[in-house]
Coordinates of C-alpha atoms and ligand atoms in Angstrom, one line a residue:
X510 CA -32.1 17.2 -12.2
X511 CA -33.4 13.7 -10.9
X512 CA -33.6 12.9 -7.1
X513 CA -30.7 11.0 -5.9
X514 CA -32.0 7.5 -5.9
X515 CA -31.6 7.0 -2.0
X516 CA -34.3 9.6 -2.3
X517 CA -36.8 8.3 -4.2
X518 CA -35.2 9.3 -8.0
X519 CA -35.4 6.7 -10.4
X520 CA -32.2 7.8 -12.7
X521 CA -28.9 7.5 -11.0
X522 CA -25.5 9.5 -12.0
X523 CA -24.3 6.6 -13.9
X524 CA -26.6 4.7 -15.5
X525 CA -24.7 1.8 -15.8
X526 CA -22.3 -0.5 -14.0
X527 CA -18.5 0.2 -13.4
X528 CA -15.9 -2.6 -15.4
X529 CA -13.4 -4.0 -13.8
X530 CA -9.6 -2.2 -14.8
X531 CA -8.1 -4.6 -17.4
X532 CA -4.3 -3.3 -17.8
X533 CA -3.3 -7.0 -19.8
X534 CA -3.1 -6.6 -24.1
X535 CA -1.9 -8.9 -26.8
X536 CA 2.1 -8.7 -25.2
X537 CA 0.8 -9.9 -22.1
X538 CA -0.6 -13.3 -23.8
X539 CA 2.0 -13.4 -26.1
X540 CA 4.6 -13.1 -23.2
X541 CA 2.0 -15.8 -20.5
X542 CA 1.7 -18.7 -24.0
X543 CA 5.6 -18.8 -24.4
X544 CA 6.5 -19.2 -20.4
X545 CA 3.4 -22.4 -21.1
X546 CA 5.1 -23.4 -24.2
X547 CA 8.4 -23.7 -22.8
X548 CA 6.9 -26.1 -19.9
X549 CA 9.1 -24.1 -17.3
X550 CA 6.6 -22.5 -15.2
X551 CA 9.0 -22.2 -12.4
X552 CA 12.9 -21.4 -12.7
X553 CA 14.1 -21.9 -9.0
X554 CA 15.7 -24.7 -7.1
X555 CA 16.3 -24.1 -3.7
X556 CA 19.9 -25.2 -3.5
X557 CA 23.3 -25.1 -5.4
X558 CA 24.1 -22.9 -8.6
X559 CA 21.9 -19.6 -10.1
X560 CA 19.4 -21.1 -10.5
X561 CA 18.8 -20.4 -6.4
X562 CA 18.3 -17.0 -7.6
X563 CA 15.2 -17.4 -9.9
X564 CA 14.1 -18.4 -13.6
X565 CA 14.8 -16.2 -16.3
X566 CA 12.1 -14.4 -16.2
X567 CA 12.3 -14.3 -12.3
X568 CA 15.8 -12.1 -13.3
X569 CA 14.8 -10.2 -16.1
X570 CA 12.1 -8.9 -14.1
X571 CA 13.7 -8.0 -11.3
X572 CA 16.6 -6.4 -13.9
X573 CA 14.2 -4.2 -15.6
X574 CA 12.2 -3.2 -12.6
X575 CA 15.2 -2.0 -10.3
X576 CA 16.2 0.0 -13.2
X577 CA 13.0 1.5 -13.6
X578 CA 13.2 2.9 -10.0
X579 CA 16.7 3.5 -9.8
X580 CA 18.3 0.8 -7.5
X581 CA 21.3 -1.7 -7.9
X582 CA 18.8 -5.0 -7.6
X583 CA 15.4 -5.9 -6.7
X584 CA 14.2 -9.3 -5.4
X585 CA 11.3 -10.6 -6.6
X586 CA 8.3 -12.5 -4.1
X587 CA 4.8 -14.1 -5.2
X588 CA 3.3 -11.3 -2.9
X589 CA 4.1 -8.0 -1.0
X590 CA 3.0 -9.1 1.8
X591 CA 5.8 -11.9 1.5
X592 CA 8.3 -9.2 0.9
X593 CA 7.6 -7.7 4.0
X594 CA 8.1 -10.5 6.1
X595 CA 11.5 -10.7 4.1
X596 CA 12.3 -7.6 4.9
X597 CA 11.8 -7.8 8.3
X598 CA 14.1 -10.6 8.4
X599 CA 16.2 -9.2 6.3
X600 CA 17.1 -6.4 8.6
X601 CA 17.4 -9.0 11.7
X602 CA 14.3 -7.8 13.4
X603 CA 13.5 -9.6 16.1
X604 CA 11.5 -11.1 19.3
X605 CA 9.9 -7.6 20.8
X606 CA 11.7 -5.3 18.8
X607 CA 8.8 -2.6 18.1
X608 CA 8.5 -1.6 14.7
X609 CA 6.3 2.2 13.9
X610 CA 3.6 1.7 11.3
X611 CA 0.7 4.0 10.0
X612 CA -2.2 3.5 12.2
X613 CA -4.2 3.6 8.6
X614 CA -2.9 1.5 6.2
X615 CA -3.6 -2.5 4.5
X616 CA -3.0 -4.9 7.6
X617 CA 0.4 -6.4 6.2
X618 CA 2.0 -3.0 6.9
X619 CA 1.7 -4.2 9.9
X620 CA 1.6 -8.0 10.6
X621 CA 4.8 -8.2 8.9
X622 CA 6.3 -7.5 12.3
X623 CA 4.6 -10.3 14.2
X624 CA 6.0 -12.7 11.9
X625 CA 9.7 -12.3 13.1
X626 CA 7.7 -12.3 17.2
X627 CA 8.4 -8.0 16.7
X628 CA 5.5 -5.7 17.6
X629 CA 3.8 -3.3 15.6
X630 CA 3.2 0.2 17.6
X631 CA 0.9 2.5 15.3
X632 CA 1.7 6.6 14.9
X633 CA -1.1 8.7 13.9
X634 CA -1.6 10.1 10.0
X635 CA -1.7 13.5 8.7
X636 CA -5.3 14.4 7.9
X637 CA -3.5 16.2 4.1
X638 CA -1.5 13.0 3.3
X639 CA -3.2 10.4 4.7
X640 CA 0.6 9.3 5.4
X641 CA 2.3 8.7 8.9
X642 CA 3.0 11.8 11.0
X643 CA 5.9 12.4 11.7
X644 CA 5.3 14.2 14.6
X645 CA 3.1 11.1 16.2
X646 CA 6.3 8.8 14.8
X647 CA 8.8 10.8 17.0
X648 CA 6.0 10.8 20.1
X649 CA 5.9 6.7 20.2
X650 CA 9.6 6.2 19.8
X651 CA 10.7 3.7 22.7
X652 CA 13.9 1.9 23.9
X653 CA 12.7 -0.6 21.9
X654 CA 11.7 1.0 18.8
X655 CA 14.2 -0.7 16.0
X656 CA 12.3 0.2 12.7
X657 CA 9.9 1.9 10.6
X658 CA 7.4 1.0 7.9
X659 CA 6.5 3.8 6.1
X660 CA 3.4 3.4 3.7
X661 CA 3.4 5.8 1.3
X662 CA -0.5 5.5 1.0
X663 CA -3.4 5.6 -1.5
X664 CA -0.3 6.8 -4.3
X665 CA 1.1 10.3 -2.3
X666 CA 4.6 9.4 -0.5
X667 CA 5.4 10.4 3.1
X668 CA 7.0 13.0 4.4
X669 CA 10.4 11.5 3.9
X670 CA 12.6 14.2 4.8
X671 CA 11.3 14.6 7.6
X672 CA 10.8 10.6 8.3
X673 CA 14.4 10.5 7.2
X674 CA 16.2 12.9 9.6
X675 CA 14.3 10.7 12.4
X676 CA 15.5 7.1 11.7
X677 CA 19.0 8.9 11.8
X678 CA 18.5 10.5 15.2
X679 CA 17.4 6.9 16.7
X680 CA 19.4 5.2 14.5
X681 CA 16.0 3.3 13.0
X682 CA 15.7 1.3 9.2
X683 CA 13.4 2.1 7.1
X684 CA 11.0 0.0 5.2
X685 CA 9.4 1.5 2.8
X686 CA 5.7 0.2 1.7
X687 CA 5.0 1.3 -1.6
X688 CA 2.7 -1.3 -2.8
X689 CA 0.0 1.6 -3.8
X690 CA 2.7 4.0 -5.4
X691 CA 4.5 2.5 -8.1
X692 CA 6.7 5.3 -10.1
X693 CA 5.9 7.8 -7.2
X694 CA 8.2 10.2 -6.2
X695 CA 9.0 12.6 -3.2
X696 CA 10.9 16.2 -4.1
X697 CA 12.3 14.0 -7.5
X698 CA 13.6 10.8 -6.1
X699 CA 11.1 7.8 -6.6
X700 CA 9.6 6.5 -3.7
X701 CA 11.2 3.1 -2.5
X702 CA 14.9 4.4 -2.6
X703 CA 14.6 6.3 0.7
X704 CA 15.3 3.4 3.0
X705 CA 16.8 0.4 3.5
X706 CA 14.1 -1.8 1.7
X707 CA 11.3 -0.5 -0.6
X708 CA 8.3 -3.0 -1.3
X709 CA 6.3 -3.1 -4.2
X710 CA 2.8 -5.3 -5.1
X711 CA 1.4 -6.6 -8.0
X712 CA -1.5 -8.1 -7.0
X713 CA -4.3 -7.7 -9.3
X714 CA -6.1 -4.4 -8.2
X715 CA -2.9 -2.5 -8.3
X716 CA -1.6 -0.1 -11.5
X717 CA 0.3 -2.6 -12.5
X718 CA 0.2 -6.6 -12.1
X719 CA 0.7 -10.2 -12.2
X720 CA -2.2 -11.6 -10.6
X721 CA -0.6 -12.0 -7.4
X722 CA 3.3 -10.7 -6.7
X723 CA 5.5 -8.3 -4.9
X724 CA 9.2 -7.0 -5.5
X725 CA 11.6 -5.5 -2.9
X726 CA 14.1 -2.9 -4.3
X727 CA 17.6 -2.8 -2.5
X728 CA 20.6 -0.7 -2.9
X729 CA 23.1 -3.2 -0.2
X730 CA 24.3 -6.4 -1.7
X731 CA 24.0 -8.6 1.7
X732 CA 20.5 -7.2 2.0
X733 CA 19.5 -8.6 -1.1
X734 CA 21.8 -11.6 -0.5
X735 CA 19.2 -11.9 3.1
X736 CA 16.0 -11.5 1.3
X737 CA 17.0 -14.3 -1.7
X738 CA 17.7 -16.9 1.2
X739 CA 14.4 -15.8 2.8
X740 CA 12.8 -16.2 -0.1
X741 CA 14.2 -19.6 -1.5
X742 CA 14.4 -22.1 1.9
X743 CA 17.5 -20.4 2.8
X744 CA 18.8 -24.1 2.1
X745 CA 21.7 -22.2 -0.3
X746 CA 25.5 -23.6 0.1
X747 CA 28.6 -21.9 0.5
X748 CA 26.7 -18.7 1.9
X749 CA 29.5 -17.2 3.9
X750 CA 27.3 -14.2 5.6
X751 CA 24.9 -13.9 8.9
X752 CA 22.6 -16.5 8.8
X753 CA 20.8 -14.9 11.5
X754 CA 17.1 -14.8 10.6
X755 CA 16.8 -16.0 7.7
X756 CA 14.7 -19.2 8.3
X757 CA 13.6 -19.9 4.7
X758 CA 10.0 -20.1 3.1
X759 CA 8.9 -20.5 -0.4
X760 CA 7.8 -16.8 -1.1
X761 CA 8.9 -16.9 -5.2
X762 CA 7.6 -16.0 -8.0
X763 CA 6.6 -18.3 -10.5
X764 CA 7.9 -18.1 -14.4
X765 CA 4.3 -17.7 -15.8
X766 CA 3.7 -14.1 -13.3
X767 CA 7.3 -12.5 -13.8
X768 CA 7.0 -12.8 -17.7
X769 CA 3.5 -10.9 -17.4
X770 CA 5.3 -8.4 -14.7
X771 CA 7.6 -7.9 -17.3
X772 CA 5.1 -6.5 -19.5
X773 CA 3.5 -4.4 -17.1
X774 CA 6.5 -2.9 -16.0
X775 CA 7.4 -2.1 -19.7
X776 CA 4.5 -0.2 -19.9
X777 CA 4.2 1.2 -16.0
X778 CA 4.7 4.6 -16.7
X779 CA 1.8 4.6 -19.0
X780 CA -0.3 2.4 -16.9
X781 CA 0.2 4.5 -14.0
X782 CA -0.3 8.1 -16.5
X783 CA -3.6 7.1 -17.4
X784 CA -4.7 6.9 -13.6
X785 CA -3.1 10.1 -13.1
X786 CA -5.3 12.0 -15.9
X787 CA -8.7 9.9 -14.9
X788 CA -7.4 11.4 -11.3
X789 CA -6.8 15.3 -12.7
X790 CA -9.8 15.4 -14.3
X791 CA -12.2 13.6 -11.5
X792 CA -9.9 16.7 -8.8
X793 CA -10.9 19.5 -11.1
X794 CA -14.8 18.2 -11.5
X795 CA -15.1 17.6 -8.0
X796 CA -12.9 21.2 -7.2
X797 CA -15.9 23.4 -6.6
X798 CA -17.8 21.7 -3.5
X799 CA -16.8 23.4 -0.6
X800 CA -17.7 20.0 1.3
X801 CA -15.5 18.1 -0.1
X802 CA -11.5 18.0 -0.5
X803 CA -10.1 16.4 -3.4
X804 CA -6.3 14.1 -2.8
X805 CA -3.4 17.3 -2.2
X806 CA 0.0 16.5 -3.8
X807 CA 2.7 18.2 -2.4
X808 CA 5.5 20.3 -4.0
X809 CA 7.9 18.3 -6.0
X810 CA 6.2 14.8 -5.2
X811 CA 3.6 13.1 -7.4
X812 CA 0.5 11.3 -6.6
X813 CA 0.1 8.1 -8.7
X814 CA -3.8 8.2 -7.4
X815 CA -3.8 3.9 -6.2
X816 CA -7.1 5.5 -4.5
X817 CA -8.9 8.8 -4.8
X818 CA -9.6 10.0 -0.9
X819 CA -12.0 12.3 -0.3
X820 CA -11.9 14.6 3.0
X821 CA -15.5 15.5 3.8
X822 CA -17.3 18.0 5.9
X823 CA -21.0 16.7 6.7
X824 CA -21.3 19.2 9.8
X825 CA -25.0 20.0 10.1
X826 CA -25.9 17.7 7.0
X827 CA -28.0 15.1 8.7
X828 CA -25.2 12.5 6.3
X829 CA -22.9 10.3 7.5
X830 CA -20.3 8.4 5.7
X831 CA -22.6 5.2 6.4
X832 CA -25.3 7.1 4.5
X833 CA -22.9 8.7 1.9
X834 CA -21.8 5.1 0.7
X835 CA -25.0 3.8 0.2
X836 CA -25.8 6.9 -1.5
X837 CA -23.5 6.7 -3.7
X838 CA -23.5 2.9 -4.5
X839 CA -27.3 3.4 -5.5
X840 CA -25.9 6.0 -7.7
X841 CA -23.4 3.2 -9.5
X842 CA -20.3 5.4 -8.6
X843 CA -19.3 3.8 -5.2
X844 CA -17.5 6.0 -2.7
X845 CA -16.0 3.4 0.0
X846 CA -14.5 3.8 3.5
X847 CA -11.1 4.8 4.2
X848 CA -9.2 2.0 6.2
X849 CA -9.9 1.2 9.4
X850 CA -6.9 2.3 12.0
X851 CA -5.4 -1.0 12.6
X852 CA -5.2 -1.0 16.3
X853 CA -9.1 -1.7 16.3
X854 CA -8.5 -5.5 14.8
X855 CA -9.1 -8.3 17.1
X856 CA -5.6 -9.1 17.0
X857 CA -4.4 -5.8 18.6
X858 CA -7.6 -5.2 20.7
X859 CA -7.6 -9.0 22.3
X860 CA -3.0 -8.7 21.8
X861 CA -3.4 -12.6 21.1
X862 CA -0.8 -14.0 18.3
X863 CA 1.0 -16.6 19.0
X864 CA -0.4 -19.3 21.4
X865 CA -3.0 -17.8 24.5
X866 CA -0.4 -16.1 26.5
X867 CA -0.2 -12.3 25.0
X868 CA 3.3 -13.2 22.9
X869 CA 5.3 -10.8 22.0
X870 CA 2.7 -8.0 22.8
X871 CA 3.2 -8.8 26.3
X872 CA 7.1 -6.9 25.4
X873 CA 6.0 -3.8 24.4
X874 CA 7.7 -1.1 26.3
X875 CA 6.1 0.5 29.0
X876 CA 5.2 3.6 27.0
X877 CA 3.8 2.2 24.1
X878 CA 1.4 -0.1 26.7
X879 CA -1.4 1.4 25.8
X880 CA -1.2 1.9 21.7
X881 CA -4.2 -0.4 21.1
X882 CA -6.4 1.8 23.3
X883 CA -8.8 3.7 21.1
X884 CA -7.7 7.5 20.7
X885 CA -4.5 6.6 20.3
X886 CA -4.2 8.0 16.8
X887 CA -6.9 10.6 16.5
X888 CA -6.5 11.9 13.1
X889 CA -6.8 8.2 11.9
X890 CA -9.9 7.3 13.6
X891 CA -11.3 10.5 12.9
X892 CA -11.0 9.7 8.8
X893 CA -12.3 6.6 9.5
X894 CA -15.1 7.5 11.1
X895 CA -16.3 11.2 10.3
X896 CA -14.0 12.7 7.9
X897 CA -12.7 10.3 4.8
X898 CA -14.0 8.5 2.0
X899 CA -12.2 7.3 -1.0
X900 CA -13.0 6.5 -4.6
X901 CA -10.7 3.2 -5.7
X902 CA -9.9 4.6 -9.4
X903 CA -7.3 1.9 -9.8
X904 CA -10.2 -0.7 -9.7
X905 CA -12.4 0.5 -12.8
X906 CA -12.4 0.9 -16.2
X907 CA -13.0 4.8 -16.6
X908 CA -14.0 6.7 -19.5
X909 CA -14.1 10.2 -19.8
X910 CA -18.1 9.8 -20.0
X911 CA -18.3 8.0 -16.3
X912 CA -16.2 10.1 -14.8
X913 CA -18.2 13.4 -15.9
X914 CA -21.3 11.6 -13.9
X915 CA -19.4 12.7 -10.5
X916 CA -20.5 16.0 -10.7
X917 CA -23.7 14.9 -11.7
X918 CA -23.9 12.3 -8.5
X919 CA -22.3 15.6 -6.1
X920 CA -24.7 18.3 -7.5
X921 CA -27.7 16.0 -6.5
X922 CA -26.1 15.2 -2.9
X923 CA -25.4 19.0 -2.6
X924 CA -28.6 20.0 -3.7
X925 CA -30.2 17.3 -1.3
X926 CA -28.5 18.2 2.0
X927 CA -26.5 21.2 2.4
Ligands
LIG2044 C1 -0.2 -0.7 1.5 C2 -0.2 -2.1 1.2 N1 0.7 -2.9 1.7 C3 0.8 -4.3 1.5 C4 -0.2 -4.8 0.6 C5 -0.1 -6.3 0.4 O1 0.1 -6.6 -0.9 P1 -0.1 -8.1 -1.5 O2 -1.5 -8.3 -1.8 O3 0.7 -8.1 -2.8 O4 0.5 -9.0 -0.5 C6 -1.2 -4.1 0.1 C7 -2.2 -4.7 -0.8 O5 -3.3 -4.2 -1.1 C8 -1.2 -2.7 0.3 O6 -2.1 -1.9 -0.2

């Protein structure tokens, strides 16, 4: 066996470079040069009749992909991150209104909040799941708490029941983030059906995408009647509901993206399959080090493997997870961090948003003061810093041949320094 390159070897794992993931083929084209030929690239006005409510592609999209996971409509967006902010909206949240988010998660979890002037408070994560806590959640529950995101993160879903029986003791909605966990389900129901509002992305280093673009599944009419006037200017005429909070943007999705979506939703569950077995067959490679714990899927749920985290035990190695990476990256099989617990960003550390003056963090109830203070969610920081690195499967090209130079990569490390 050669020394690990970081060591002096000359031959790493792989002996070649990863390839970008590529999920488009010829229907993809096909579907992108007929959108071009029919010089519609975008269906929407922003006033007046249907066409307030998309393109026909717009629609057909959002048809086929609420039926996929199993809810009366879904409402497209040109990003998830713009589908958050909708939601939020959508469900009237408001100036200082705190909303519960995983402390580790992709920052729009999060900042979706601040855009409707409500604030962010961050719950700790289970160190199995990687997925909020519901424990923590129930700890930082204020007057003020309104709402939850829950991120169901790197592919495995949350603890919904227990997430579940919360919101209905506090009388909390539910947003559920499932922008890395398209098709994933928790005890047999599909993730995104749980709450009020389930987000899905499909920008381009997801399972499934459209360059950039986002959908938000919804079971209540006037919800999705809310997130289409967010959406589209909120200009529309003759809408008799609550016009509270829907101050409009342009968040839609053009006609060239939703006729590619289409594609890739037609062809999601065996997009998403093919992660799974690169995923099964990387856990039962990497099964035998007793250093390292490979992604846990719990009973009845599935894991749709966005990212493949790694728990890791470096006691007494003389590694860190600095060290690891660069370890690893020399080997051409880069292990990266985990994500950094959000509270650490400037924005939370310095609480300036909007203007110099503290707004709206200077609303935060009295108990959930100090939530930006660093311990606040152990278990995250601890992944983050000592415990967690992850693998991003959804990002490469992966052949049966690469993913056998793990163990190869693992054997060397083990042999190295434990
Ligand atoms: C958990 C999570 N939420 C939200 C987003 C934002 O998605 P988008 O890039 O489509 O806005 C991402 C993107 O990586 C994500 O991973």
């Amino acid at each position: 066996m050669s020394k690990l390159v970081f060591n002096g070897g000359n031959t790493p794992a792989f002996n070649g470079k990863l390839v970008d993931y590529n999920p488009f083929g010829e229907e993809e084209k096909k579907a992108a040069i007929a959108v071009l030929e029919s010089g519609n690239l975008s269906g929407f006005v922003a006033t007046g009749d249907k066409r307030f409510y998309g393109g026909e592609k717009v629609r057909e999209f959002e048809s086929l992909f609420s039926a996929r996971i199993g809810t009366k409509y879904a409402v497209s967006f040109n990003s998830a991150t713009s589908g958050l902010v909708a939601a939020i909206g959508a469900l009237k949240l408001s100036v200082g209104d705190e909303v519960i988010v995983p402390a580790q998660t992709m920052s729009a979890s999060a900042a979706c909040a601040l855009a409707y002037s409500a604030i962010p408070v961050f719950a700790d994560v289970e160190k199995e799941t990687y997925c909020i806590d519901p424990k923590s959640l129930r700890e930082k529950i204020s007057e003020k708490t309104k709402a939850i995101v829950v991120v169901h993160l790197y592919g495995h879903p949350a603890n919904m029941a227990e997430i579940l029986s919360i919101a209905k003791e506090f009388n909390l909605k539910i947003i559920e983030d499932c922008s890395q966990a398209p098709t994933g389900y928790y005890k047999n129901q599909n993730v995104g059906t749980f709450g009020d509002i389930g987000i899905f992305s499909f920008n381009f280093h997801k399972h499934i995408n459209c360059g950039e673009g986002g959908i938000a599944v919804v079971n209540d009419e006037e919800l999705r009647e809310r997130l289409c006037l967010i959406r589209n200017h909120g200009e529309v005429k003759g809408f008799q509901g609550d016009l509270s909070h829907t101050v409009g943007w342009n968040f839609r999705l053009t006609e060239l993206q939703a006729a590619i979506a289409i594609e890739q939703t037609k062809k999601i569950d065996i997009l998403v399959g093919t992660k799974q077995k690169q995923a099964q067959k990387l856990t039962s490679l990497l099964s035998g080090y007793k250093w390292l714990q490979t992604p846990v899927v719990l009973e009845n749920c599935s894991h749709v493997y966005y990212d493949f985290p790694m728990r890791l035990n470096l006691e007494g190695t003389g590694l860190d997870l600095d060290k690891l990476r660069k370890i690893t990256a020399l080997e051409n099989l880069p292990i990266t961090d985990s994500y950094k617990p959000l509270y650490w960003f400037p924005i939370y550390q310095s609480q300036i948003c909007y203007g110099k003056d503290h707004f709206p963090f200077n609303l935060l109830s009295e108990k959930n003061k100090n939530n930006y203070q660093k311990g606040s969610c152990p278990n995250a920081e601890s992944l983050y810093e000592k415990e967690c690195l992850t693998f991003e499967i959804c990002s490469y090209a992966l052949t049966d041949d690469i993913l056998d130079c793990f163990p190869v990569m693992f054997d060397k490390i083990t042999k190295e320094y434990f």
